[in-house]
PDB file of C-alpha atoms in Angstrom:
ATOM      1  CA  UNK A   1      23.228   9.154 -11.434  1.00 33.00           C
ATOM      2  CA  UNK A   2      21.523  10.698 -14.317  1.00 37.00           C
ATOM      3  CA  UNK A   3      18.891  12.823 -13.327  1.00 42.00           C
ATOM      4  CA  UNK A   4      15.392  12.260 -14.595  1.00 42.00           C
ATOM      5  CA  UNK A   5      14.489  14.612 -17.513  1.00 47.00           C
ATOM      6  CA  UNK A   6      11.416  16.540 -16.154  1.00 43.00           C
ATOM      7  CA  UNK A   7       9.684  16.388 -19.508  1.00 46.00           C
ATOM      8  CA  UNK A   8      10.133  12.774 -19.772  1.00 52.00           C
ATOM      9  CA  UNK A   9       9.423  11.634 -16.563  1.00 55.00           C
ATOM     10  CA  UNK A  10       6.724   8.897 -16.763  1.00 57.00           C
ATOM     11  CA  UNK A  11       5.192   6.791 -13.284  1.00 58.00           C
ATOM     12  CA  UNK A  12       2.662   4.427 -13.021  1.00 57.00           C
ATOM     13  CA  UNK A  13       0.858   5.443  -9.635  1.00 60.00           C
ATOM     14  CA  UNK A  14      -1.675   3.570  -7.520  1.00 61.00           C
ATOM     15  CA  UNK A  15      -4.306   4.851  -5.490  1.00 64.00           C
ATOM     16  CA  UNK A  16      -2.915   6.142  -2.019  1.00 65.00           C
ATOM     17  CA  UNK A  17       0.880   6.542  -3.496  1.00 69.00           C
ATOM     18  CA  UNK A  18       2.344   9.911  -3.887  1.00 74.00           C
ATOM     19  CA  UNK A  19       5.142  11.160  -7.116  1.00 74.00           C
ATOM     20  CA  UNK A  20       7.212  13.942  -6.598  1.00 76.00           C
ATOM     21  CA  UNK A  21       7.842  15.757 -10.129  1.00 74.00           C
ATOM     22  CA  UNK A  22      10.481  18.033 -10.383  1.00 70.00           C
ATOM     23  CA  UNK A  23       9.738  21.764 -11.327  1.00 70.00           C
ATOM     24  CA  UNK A  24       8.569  21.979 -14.817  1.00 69.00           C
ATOM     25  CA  UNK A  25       7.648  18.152 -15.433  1.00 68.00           C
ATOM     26  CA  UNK A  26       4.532  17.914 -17.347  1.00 69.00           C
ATOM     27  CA  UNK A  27       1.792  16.273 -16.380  1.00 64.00           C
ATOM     28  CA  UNK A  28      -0.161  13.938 -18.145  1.00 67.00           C
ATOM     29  CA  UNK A  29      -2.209  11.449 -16.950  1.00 68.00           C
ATOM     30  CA  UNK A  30      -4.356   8.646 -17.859  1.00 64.00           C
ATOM     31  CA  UNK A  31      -6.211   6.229 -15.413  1.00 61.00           C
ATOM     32  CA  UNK A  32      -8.392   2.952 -16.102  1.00 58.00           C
ATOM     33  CA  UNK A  33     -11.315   4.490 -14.111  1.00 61.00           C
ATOM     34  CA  UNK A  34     -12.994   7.916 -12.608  1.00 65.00           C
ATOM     35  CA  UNK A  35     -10.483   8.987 -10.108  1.00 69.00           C
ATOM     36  CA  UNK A  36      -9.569  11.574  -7.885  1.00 74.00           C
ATOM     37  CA  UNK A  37      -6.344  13.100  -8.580  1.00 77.00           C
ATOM     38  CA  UNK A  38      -5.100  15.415  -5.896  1.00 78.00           C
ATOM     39  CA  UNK A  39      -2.041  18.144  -7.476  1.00 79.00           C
ATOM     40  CA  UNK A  40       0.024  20.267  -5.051  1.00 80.00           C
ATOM     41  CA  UNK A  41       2.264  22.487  -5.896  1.00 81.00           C
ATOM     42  CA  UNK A  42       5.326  23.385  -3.494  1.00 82.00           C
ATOM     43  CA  UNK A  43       7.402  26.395  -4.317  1.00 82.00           C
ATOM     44  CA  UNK A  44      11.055  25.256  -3.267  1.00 78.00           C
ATOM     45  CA  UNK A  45      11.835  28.306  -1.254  1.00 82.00           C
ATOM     46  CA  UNK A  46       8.768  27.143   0.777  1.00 83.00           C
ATOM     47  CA  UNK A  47      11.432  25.067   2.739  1.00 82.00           C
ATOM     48  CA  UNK A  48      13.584  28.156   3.555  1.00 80.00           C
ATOM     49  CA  UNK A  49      11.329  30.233   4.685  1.00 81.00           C
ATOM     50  CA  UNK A  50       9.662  28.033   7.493  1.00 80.00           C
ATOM     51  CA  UNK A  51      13.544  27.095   8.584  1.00 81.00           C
ATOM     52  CA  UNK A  52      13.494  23.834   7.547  1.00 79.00           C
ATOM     53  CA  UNK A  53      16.763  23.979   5.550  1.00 76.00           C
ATOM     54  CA  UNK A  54      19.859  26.214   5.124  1.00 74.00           C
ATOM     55  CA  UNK A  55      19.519  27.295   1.669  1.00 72.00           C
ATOM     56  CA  UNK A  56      16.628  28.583  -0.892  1.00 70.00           C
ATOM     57  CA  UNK A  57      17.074  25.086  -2.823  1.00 71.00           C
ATOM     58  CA  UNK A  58      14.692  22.142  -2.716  1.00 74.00           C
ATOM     59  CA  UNK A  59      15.988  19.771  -0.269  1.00 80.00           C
ATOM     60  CA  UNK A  60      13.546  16.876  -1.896  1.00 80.00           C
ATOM     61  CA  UNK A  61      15.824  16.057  -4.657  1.00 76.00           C
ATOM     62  CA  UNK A  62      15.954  12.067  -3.409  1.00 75.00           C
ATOM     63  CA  UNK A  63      12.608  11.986  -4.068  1.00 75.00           C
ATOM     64  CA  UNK A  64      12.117  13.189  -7.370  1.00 72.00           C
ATOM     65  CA  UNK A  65      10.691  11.033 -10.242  1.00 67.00           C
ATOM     66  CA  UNK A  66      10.072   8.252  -7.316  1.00 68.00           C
ATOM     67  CA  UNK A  67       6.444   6.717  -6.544  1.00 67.00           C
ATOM     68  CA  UNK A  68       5.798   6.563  -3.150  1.00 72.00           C
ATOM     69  CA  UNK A  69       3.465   5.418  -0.408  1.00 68.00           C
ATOM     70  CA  UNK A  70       3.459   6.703   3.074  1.00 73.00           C
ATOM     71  CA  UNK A  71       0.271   6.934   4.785  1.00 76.00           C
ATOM     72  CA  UNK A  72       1.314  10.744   7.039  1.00 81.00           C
ATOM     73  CA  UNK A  73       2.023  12.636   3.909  1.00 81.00           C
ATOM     74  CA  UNK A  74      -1.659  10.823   2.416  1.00 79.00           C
ATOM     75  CA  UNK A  75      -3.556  12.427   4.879  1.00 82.00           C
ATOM     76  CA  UNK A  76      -1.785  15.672   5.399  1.00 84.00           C
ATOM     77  CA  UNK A  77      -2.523  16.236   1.369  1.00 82.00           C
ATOM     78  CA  UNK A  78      -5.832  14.949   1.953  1.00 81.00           C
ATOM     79  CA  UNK A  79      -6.290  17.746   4.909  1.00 82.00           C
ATOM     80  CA  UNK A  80      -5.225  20.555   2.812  1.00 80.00           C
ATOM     81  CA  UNK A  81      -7.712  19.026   0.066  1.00 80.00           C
ATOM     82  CA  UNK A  82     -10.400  19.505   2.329  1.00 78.00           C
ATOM     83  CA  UNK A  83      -9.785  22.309   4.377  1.00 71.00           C
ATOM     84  CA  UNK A  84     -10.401  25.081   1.934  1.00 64.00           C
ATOM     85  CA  UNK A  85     -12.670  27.959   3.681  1.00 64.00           C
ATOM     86  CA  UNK A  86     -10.833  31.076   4.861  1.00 60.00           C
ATOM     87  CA  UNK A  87     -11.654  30.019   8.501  1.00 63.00           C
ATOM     88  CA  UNK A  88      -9.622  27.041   7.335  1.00 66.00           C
ATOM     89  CA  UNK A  89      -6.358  29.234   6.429  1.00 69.00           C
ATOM     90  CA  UNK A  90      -4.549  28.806  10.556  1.00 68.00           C
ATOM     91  CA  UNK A  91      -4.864  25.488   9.863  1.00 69.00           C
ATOM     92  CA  UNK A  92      -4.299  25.022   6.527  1.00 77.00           C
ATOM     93  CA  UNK A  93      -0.723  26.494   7.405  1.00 80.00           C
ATOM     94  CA  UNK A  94      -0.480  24.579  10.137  1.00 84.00           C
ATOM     95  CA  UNK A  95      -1.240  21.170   8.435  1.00 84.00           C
ATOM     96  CA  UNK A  96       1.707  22.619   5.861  1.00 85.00           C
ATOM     97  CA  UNK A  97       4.345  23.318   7.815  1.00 87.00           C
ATOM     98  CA  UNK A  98       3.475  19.615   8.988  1.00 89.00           C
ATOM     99  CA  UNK A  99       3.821  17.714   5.548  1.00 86.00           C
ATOM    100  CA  UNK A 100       6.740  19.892   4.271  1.00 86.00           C
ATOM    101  CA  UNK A 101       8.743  18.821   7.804  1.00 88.00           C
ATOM    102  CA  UNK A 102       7.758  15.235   6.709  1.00 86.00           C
ATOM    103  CA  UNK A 103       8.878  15.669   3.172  1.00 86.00           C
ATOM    104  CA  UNK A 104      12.201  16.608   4.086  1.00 86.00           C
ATOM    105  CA  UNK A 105      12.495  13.964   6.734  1.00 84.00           C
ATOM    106  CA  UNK A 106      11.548  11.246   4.139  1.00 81.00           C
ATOM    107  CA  UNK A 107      13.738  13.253   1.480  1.00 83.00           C
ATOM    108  CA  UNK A 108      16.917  13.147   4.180  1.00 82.00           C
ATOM    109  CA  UNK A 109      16.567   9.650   5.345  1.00 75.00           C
ATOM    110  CA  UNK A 110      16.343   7.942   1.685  1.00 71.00           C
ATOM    111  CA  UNK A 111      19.736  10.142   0.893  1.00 74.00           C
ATOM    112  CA  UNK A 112      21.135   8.403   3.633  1.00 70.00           C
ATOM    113  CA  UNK A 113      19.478   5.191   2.674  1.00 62.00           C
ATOM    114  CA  UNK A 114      21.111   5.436  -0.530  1.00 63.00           C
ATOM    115  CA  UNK A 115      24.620   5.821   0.482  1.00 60.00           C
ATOM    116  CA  UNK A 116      24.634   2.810   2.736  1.00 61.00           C
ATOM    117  CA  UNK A 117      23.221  -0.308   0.302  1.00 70.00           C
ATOM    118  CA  UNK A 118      21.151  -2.674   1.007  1.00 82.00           C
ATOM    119  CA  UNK A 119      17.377  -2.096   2.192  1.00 87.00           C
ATOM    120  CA  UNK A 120      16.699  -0.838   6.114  1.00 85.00           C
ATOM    121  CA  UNK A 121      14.649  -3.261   8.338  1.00 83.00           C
ATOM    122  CA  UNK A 122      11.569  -0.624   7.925  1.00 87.00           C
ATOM    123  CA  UNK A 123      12.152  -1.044   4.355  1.00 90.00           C
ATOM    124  CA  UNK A 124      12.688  -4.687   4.875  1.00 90.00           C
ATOM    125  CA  UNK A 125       9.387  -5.042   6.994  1.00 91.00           C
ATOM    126  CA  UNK A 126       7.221  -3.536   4.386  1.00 93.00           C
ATOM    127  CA  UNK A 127       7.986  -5.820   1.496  1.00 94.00           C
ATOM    128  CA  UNK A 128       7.859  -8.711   3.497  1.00 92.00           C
ATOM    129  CA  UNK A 129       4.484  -7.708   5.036  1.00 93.00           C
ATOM    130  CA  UNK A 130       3.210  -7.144   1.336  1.00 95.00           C
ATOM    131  CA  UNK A 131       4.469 -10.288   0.209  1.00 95.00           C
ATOM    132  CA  UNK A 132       3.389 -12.348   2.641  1.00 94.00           C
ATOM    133  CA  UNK A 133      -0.526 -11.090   2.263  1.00 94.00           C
ATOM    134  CA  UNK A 134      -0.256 -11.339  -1.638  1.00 94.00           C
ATOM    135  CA  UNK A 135       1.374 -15.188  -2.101  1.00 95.00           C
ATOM    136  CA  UNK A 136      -1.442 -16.223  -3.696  1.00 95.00           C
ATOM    137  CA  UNK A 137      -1.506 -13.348  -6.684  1.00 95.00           C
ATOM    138  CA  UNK A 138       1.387 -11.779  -8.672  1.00 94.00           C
ATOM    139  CA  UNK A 139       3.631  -9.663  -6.827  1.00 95.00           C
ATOM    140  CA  UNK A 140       5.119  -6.516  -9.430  1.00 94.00           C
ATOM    141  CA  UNK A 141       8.879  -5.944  -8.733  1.00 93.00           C
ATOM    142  CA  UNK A 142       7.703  -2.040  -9.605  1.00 92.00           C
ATOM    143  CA  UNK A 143       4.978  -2.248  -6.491  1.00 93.00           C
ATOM    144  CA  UNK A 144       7.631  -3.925  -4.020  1.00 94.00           C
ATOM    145  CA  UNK A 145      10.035  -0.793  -4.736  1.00 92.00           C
ATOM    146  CA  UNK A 146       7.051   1.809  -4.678  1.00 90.00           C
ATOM    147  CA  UNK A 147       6.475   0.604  -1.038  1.00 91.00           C
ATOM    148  CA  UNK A 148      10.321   1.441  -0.271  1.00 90.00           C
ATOM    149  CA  UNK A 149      10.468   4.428  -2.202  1.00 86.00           C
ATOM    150  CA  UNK A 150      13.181   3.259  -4.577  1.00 87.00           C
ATOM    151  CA  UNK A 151      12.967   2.934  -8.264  1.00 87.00           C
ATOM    152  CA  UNK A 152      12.662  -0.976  -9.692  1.00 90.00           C
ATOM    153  CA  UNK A 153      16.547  -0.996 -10.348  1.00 89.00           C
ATOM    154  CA  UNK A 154      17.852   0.576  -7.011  1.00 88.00           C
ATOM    155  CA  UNK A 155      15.001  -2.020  -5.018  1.00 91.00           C
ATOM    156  CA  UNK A 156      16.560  -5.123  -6.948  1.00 92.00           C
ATOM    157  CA  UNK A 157      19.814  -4.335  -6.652  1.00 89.00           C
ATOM    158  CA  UNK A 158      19.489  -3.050  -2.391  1.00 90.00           C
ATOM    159  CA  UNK A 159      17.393  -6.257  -2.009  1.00 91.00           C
ATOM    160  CA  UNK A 160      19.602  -8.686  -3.083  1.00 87.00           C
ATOM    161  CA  UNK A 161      22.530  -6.722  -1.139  1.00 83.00           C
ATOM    162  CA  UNK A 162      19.860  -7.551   1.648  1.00 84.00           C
ATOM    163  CA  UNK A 163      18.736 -10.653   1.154  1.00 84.00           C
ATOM    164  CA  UNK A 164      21.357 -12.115  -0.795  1.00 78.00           C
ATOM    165  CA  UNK A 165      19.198 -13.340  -3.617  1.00 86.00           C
ATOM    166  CA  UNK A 166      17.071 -11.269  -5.929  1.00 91.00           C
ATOM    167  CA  UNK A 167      13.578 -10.484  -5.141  1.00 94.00           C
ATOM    168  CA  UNK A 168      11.914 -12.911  -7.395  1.00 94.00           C
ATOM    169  CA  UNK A 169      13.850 -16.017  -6.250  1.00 91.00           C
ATOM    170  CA  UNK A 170      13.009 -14.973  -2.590  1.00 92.00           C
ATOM    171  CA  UNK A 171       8.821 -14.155  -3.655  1.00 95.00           C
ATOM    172  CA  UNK A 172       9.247 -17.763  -5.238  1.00 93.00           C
ATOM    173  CA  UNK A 173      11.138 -19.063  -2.125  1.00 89.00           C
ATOM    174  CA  UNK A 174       8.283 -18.023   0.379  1.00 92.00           C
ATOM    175  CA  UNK A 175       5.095 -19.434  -1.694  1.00 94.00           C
ATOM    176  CA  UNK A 176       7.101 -22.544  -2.214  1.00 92.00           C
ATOM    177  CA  UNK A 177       8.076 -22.646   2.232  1.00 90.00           C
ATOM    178  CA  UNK A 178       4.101 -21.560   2.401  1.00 93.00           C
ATOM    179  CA  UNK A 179       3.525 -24.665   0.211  1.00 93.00           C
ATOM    180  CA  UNK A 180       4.699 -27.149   2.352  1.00 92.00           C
ATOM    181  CA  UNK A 181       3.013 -26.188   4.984  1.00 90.00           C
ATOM    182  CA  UNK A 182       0.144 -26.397   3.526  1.00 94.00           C
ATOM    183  CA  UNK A 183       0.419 -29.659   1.451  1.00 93.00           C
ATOM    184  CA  UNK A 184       0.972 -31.399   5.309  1.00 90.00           C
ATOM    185  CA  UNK A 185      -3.312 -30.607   5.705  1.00 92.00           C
ATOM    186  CA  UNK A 186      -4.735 -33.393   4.207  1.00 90.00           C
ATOM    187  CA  UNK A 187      -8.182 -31.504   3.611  1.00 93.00           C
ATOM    188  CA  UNK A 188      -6.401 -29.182   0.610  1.00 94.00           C
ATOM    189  CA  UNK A 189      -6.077 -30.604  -2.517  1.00 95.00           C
ATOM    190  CA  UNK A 190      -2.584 -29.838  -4.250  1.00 95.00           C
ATOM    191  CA  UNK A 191      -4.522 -28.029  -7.156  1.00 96.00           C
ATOM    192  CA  UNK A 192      -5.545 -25.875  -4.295  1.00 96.00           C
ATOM    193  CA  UNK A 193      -2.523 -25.415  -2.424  1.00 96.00           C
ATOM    194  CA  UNK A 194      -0.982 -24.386  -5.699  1.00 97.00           C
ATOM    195  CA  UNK A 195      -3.675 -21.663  -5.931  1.00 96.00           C
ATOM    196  CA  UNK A 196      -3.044 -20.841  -2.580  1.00 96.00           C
ATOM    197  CA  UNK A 197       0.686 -19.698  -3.305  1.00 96.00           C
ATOM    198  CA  UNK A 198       0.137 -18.154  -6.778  1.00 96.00           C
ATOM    199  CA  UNK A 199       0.334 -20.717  -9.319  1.00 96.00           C
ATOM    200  CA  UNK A 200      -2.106 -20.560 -11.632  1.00 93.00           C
ATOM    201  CA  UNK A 201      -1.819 -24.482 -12.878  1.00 93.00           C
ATOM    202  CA  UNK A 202      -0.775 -27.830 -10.546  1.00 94.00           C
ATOM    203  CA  UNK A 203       1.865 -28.717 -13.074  1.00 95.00           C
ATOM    204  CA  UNK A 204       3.764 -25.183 -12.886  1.00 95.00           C
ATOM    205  CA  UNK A 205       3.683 -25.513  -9.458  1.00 96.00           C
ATOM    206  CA  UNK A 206       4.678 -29.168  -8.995  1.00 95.00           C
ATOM    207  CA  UNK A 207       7.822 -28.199 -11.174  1.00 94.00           C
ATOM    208  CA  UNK A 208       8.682 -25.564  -9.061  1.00 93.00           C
ATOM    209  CA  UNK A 209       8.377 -27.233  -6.236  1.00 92.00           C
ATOM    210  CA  UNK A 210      10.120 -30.246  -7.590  1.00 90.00           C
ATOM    211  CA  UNK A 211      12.741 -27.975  -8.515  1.00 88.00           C
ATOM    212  CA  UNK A 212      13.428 -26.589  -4.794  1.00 85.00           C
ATOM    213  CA  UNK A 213      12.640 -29.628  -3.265  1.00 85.00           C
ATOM    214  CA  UNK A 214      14.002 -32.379  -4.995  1.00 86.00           C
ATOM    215  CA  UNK A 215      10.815 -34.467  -5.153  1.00 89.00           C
ATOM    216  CA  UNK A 216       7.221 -33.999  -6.330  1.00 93.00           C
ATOM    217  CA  UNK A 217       4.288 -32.178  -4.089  1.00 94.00           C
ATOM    218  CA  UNK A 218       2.776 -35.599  -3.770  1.00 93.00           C
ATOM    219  CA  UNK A 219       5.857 -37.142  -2.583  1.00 91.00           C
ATOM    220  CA  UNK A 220       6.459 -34.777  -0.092  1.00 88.00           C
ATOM    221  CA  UNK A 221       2.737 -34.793   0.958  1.00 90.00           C
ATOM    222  CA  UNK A 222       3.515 -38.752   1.863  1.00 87.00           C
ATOM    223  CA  UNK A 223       6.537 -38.333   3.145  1.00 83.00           C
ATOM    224  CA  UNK A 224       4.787 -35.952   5.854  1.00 78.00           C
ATOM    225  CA  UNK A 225       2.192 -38.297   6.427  1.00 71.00           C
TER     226      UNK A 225
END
């Protein structure tokens, strides 16, 4: 795989999420509101000489040009953000040591992610908990693979190998299961059901349904009755 070129590299990065930039990327950033951006820079021989790894190189080389979430390294940044008086410097090295051991645990396991196909049931467990609280919204293809710390193509492509469908036919599988459980309460209207599972008009959704179903939201509603 082609490698990213570091003066090219481009991300779109949510609050909490995390981009590892290889050495020399520039950085340029733009955001729709005031922010806090938090930079830290991690010499590569940083990894040799605390023992993590055999060699002077940077073992992080899955992870770069990636956006990713994961709620340890958040918090170790945020600690070394926050910790910066000279009584702080014992555990500023301590807190260090920490998220570098983490990075290169992250780093190793999505190499060996990679190599295998197909998404891991952590991996699996994450998208399906996102999904599942977001039915009635869009759901981005880029957020989905953010969360599993693959890049929009590799996510598709390891979900389907997963799931055996791609991700938007199985995002548009679970409103459409969520609909029909709903439609069987007679107190929700099917313009509100259809809000309920992200469709933003009752005839998009009735088609869709319709389409999965074989018969209309109001049919099925009787049929359940």
């Amino acid at each position: 795989m082609e490698r990213p070129d570091p003066a090219r590299l481009k991300a779109c990065v949510a609050p909490d999420y995390y981009l590892l930039a290889p050495a020399g990327a520039d950085a340029v950033m733009a955001a729709h509101a005031a922010q806090d951006v938090l930079l830290l820079s991690i010499p590569p021989e940083a990894f040799y000489r605390r023992g993590l790894v055999g060699n002077p190189g940077c073992p992080l080389s899955p992870l770069r040009g990636r956006v990713l979430v994961d709620p340890v390294v958040t918090g170790l940044v945020e600690q070394l953000a926050q910790s910066s008086s000279p009584e702080d410097q014992a555990l500023n090295a301590s807190v260090l040591d920490t998220l570098l051991l983490t990075l290169v645990r992250i780093a190793r396991t999505r190499a060996r992610e990679a190599t295998r196909g197909g998404l891991t049931a952590r991996q699996l467990g994450v998208v399906r908990e996102h999904v599942e609280a977001r039915l009635d919204r869009p759901i981005r293809n880029a957020d989905l693979a953010a969360l599993t710390g693959l890049s929009p193509f590799h996510f598709a492509r390891s979900f389907k190998e997963s799931m055996g469908m791609p991700p938007a036919g199985w995002i548009r599988l679970r409103r459409l299961t969520v609909a029909q459980r709903l439609l069987v309460q007679p107190e929700r209207s099917i313009t509100d059901v259809a809000a309920a599972v992200g469709y933003d008009s009752p005839s998009r959704f009735a088609r869709a349904f319709r389409d999965a179903t074989g018969v209309s939201p109001s049919q099925f509603r009787r049929a359940q009755a």
